[in-house]
Amino acid sequence: ILNVEQSPQSLHVQEGDSTNFTCSFPSSNFYALHWYRWETAKSPEALFVMTLNGDEKKKGRISATLNTKEGYSYLYIKGSQPEDSATYLCADSGTYKYIFGTGTRLKVLA
Amino acid sequence: EAGVTQSPTHLIKTRGQQATLRCSPISGHTSVYWYQQALGLGLQFLLWYDEGEERNRGNFPPRFSGRQFPNYSSELNVNALELEDSALYLCASTGPKGLYEQYFGPGTRLTVT
């Protein structure tokens, strides 16, 4: 993998469902992986910064895991709520490198 | 602590004119990034300044340029405006060398008529 790739591109889930999406990044020269949440009409907001293989971060109902050897990270949302509707971006950063994926657009239906 | 600020909030220009957008980073941040979000598209990386120097630029024509001042604030200049330059321009700041999470400003909405 040469670029940062996210899947799926978009996702609709029912309120209360749990969901997850993937960020794939080049596994060589890894420094840090970031997750951002971008709500409509607002600016992107940082969720997590992950640096260590096996890292797991949690903020409320949202959690993320990191596998630097195979170059992927998962973002999980437990019990999705309508207010979780947003685009979730991941970014691969290193010295003078900061590359965003194209995002997963999540829509939670009430 | 003040966040990233951008000015102006809205800017309306006509085709062929020049636009100047400004960004002030969070105190202590030395890296400033510029992004374009055109209608229906994601974040498109434009320019990256760190410690006063341009470190990287995205796939945009040379009429998109900028600079970073000694106080780490930054300007984005767009010359010879075209209709497709209409977009939201976001600025973000982070610590040195771009190793940390980015903090985004509220953006400048540029409309070219």
Short mmCIF file of C-alpha atoms in Angstrom, two decimals:
data_model
loop_
_atom_site.label_atom_id
_atom_site.label_comp_id
_atom_site.label_asym_id
_atom_site.label_seq_id
_atom_site.Cartn_x
_atom_site.Cartn_y
_atom_site.Cartn_z
CA ILE A 1 0.00 0.00 0.00
CA LEU A 2 1.46 3.33 -1.07
CA ASN A 3 -1.33 5.65 0.02
CA VAL A 4 -3.74 5.92 2.89
CA GLU A 5 -6.92 4.09 2.01
CA GLN A 6 -10.19 3.97 3.90
CA SER A 7 -13.13 1.64 3.55
CA PRO A 8 -15.98 1.65 3.14
CA GLN A 9 -16.42 5.00 1.41
CA SER A 10 -19.83 5.44 3.03
CA LEU A 11 -21.98 3.58 5.46
CA HIS A 12 -25.57 3.78 6.69
CA VAL A 13 -26.44 2.11 9.99
CA GLN A 14 -29.47 2.06 12.23
CA GLU A 15 -29.39 3.79 15.60
CA GLY A 16 -28.07 1.34 18.20
CA ASP A 17 -26.03 -0.70 15.73
CA SER A 18 -22.30 -1.08 16.24
CA THR A 19 -20.05 -0.46 13.29
CA ASN A 20 -16.43 -0.34 12.26
CA PHE A 21 -14.32 0.87 9.39
CA THR A 22 -10.79 0.45 8.19
CA CYS A 23 -7.76 2.60 7.45
CA SER A 24 -4.86 1.05 5.55
CA PHE A 25 -1.47 2.75 5.37
CA PRO A 26 2.09 1.95 4.30
CA SER A 27 3.67 -0.15 7.05
CA SER A 28 7.24 0.96 6.35
CA ASN A 29 8.68 4.04 8.15
CA PHE A 30 5.63 4.30 10.37
CA TYR A 31 5.46 7.07 12.96
CA ALA A 32 1.84 7.77 13.91
CA LEU A 33 -1.72 7.14 12.78
CA HIS A 34 -4.43 9.71 13.49
CA TRP A 35 -8.21 9.51 13.44
CA TYR A 36 -10.35 12.60 12.91
CA ARG A 37 -14.07 13.20 13.00
CA TRP A 38 -15.50 15.72 10.53
CA GLU A 39 -19.07 16.81 11.03
CA THR A 40 -20.91 18.72 8.34
CA ALA A 41 -20.38 22.49 8.53
CA LYS A 42 -17.63 22.06 11.13
CA SER A 43 -13.86 21.59 10.99
CA PRO A 44 -12.18 18.20 11.41
CA GLU A 45 -11.51 17.34 15.04
CA ALA A 46 -8.81 14.97 16.28
CA LEU A 47 -10.06 11.77 17.93
CA PHE A 48 -6.98 9.63 18.49
CA VAL A 49 -3.24 9.56 17.89
CA MET A 50 -1.77 6.07 17.83
CA THR A 51 1.91 5.21 17.68
CA LEU A 52 2.52 1.71 19.02
CA ASN A 53 1.72 -1.60 17.39
CA GLY A 54 -1.22 -3.13 19.27
CA ASP A 55 -2.27 0.27 20.57
CA GLU A 56 -5.90 0.58 21.52
CA LYS A 57 -7.54 3.90 22.32
CA LYS A 58 -11.05 4.61 23.56
CA LYS A 59 -13.19 7.72 23.93
CA GLY A 60 -16.72 7.00 25.08
CA ARG A 61 -18.37 4.67 22.58
CA ILE A 62 -15.59 5.11 20.01
CA SER A 63 -12.43 3.03 20.05
CA ALA A 64 -9.56 2.35 17.67
CA THR A 65 -6.90 -0.32 17.24
CA LEU A 66 -3.59 -0.25 15.41
CA ASN A 67 -1.53 -2.89 13.61
CA THR A 68 1.67 -1.30 12.32
CA LYS A 69 3.17 -4.54 10.99
CA GLU A 70 0.38 -5.11 8.50
CA GLY A 71 -0.50 -1.43 8.12
CA TYR A 72 -4.09 -1.06 9.23
CA SER A 73 -6.21 0.56 11.91
CA TYR A 74 -9.84 -0.05 12.80
CA LEU A 75 -12.26 2.48 14.23
CA TYR A 76 -15.22 1.05 16.13
CA ILE A 77 -18.40 2.78 17.20
CA LYS A 78 -20.55 0.93 19.72
CA GLY A 79 -24.29 1.64 19.81
CA SER A 80 -24.28 4.26 17.06
CA GLN A 81 -26.29 7.42 17.65
CA PRO A 82 -27.50 10.00 15.09
CA GLU A 83 -24.95 12.47 16.46
CA ASP A 84 -22.17 10.07 15.37
CA SER A 85 -23.05 10.91 11.76
CA ALA A 86 -19.91 12.42 10.27
CA THR A 87 -16.98 11.68 8.00
CA TYR A 88 -14.21 9.81 9.78
CA LEU A 89 -10.74 10.50 8.44
CA CYS A 90 -7.48 8.76 9.17
CA ALA A 91 -4.02 10.21 8.53
CA ASP A 92 -0.53 8.73 8.40
CA SER A 93 2.10 11.10 9.74
CA GLY A 94 5.87 11.15 9.94
CA THR A 95 8.63 13.69 9.59
CA TYR A 96 7.33 16.15 6.98
CA LYS A 97 4.67 13.68 5.97
CA TYR A 98 0.96 13.97 6.78
CA ILE A 99 -1.34 12.07 4.47
CA PHE A 100 -5.10 11.91 4.91
CA GLY A 101 -7.33 9.18 3.57
CA THR A 102 -10.50 10.13 1.72
CA GLY A 103 -12.67 9.22 4.70
CA THR A 104 -15.64 7.05 5.58
CA ARG A 105 -18.93 8.90 5.60
CA LEU A 106 -21.18 7.50 8.33
CA LYS A 107 -24.90 8.17 8.47
CA VAL A 108 -26.77 6.88 11.53
CA LEU A 109 -30.48 6.56 10.91
CA ALA A 110 -32.87 7.23 13.81
CA GLU B 1 -5.98 28.91 24.88
CA ALA B 2 -7.00 30.40 21.55
CA GLY B 3 -7.53 27.99 18.70
CA VAL B 4 -6.54 28.30 15.08
CA THR B 5 -8.04 31.43 13.56
CA GLN B 6 -8.66 32.24 9.92
CA SER B 7 -9.67 35.39 8.13
CA PRO B 8 -11.76 36.41 6.42
CA THR B 9 -14.69 34.09 7.06
CA HIS B 10 -16.10 34.71 3.61
CA LEU B 11 -14.49 36.16 0.51
CA ILE B 12 -16.14 36.96 -2.79
CA LYS B 13 -13.94 37.65 -5.81
CA THR B 14 -14.36 37.79 -9.54
CA ARG B 15 -12.55 35.60 -12.02
CA GLY B 16 -9.01 36.78 -12.67
CA GLN B 17 -8.60 38.56 -9.36
CA GLN B 18 -6.27 37.56 -6.53
CA ALA B 19 -7.33 36.28 -3.12
CA THR B 20 -5.36 36.36 0.12
CA LEU B 21 -6.37 34.14 3.02
CA ARG B 22 -4.81 34.29 6.48
CA CYS B 23 -4.25 31.80 9.25
CA SER B 24 -2.94 32.14 12.81
CA PRO B 25 -1.84 28.88 14.44
CA ILE B 26 -2.23 27.84 18.04
CA SER B 27 0.49 29.38 20.21
CA GLY B 28 3.54 27.13 20.19
CA HIS B 29 2.68 25.42 16.91
CA THR B 30 5.19 25.91 14.13
CA SER B 31 3.59 23.90 11.31
CA VAL B 32 0.71 25.25 9.22
CA TYR B 33 -1.16 23.26 6.60
CA TRP B 34 -3.58 24.53 3.97
CA TYR B 35 -6.37 22.40 2.52
CA GLN B 36 -9.08 22.96 -0.07
CA GLN B 37 -12.49 21.40 0.25
CA ALA B 38 -14.40 21.87 -2.97
CA LEU B 39 -18.08 20.95 -3.15
CA GLY B 40 -18.52 17.20 -2.89
CA LEU B 41 -14.85 16.47 -2.38
CA GLY B 42 -12.74 15.64 0.67
CA LEU B 43 -9.71 17.42 2.05
CA GLN B 44 -7.29 18.24 -0.74
CA PHE B 45 -3.82 19.06 0.56
CA LEU B 46 -2.49 22.37 -0.75
CA LEU B 47 0.60 23.54 1.14
CA TRP B 48 2.62 22.84 4.27
CA TYR B 49 4.81 25.36 6.07
CA ASP B 50 7.05 24.59 8.99
CA GLU B 51 9.54 26.90 10.69
CA GLY B 52 9.05 29.48 7.96
CA GLU B 53 9.75 27.18 5.04
CA GLU B 54 7.55 25.41 2.52
CA ARG B 55 7.93 21.69 3.26
CA ASN B 56 5.53 20.17 0.80
CA ARG B 57 2.83 21.09 -1.67
CA GLY B 58 -0.07 19.23 -3.16
CA ASN B 59 -1.05 18.80 -6.76
CA PHE B 60 -2.17 22.38 -7.39
CA PRO B 61 -0.98 24.88 -10.01
CA PRO B 62 1.68 27.50 -9.13
CA ARG B 63 -0.94 30.23 -8.87
CA PHE B 64 -1.61 28.76 -5.43
CA SER B 65 1.20 30.02 -3.22
CA GLY B 66 1.80 31.17 0.29
CA ARG B 67 4.23 32.00 2.99
CA GLN B 68 4.79 31.67 6.69
CA PHE B 69 5.83 34.61 8.82
CA PRO B 70 8.30 34.66 11.74
CA ASN B 71 5.38 34.45 14.20
CA TYR B 72 4.28 31.25 12.33
CA SER B 73 1.10 32.78 10.95
CA SER B 74 0.56 32.06 7.29
CA GLU B 75 -0.95 33.47 4.14
CA LEU B 76 -2.40 31.60 1.19
CA ASN B 77 -2.48 33.51 -2.08
CA VAL B 78 -4.49 32.43 -5.08
CA ASN B 79 -3.73 34.35 -8.26
CA ALA B 80 -5.76 34.55 -11.46
CA LEU B 81 -8.84 33.15 -9.77
CA GLU B 82 -10.94 30.65 -11.66
CA LEU B 83 -14.53 29.65 -11.00
CA GLU B 84 -13.42 26.20 -9.81
CA ASP B 85 -11.36 27.80 -7.04
CA SER B 86 -14.63 28.37 -5.18
CA ALA B 87 -14.27 26.23 -2.09
CA LEU B 88 -13.78 26.14 1.65
CA TYR B 89 -10.13 26.66 2.53
CA LEU B 90 -9.07 25.15 5.83
CA CYS B 91 -5.90 25.85 7.71
CA ALA B 92 -4.53 23.54 10.40
CA SER B 93 -1.62 23.83 12.80
CA THR B 94 0.47 21.29 14.63
CA GLY B 95 3.80 20.91 16.39
CA PRO B 96 7.16 20.89 14.61
CA LYS B 97 7.82 18.63 11.63
CA GLY B 98 4.15 17.69 11.44
CA LEU B 99 4.36 14.77 13.82
CA TYR B 100 1.30 15.53 15.94
CA GLU B 101 -2.47 15.87 15.62
CA GLN B 102 -3.67 18.81 13.59
CA TYR B 103 -5.95 21.51 14.92
CA PHE B 104 -8.17 23.03 12.28
CA GLY B 105 -9.44 26.55 11.91
CA PRO B 106 -13.04 27.39 10.95
CA GLY B 107 -12.14 27.98 7.33
CA THR B 108 -12.53 30.70 4.73
CA ARG B 109 -15.30 30.28 2.19
CA LEU B 110 -14.05 31.65 -1.14
CA THR B 111 -16.59 32.32 -3.86
CA VAL B 112 -15.40 33.22 -7.34
CA THR B 113 -18.00 34.73 -9.67
#
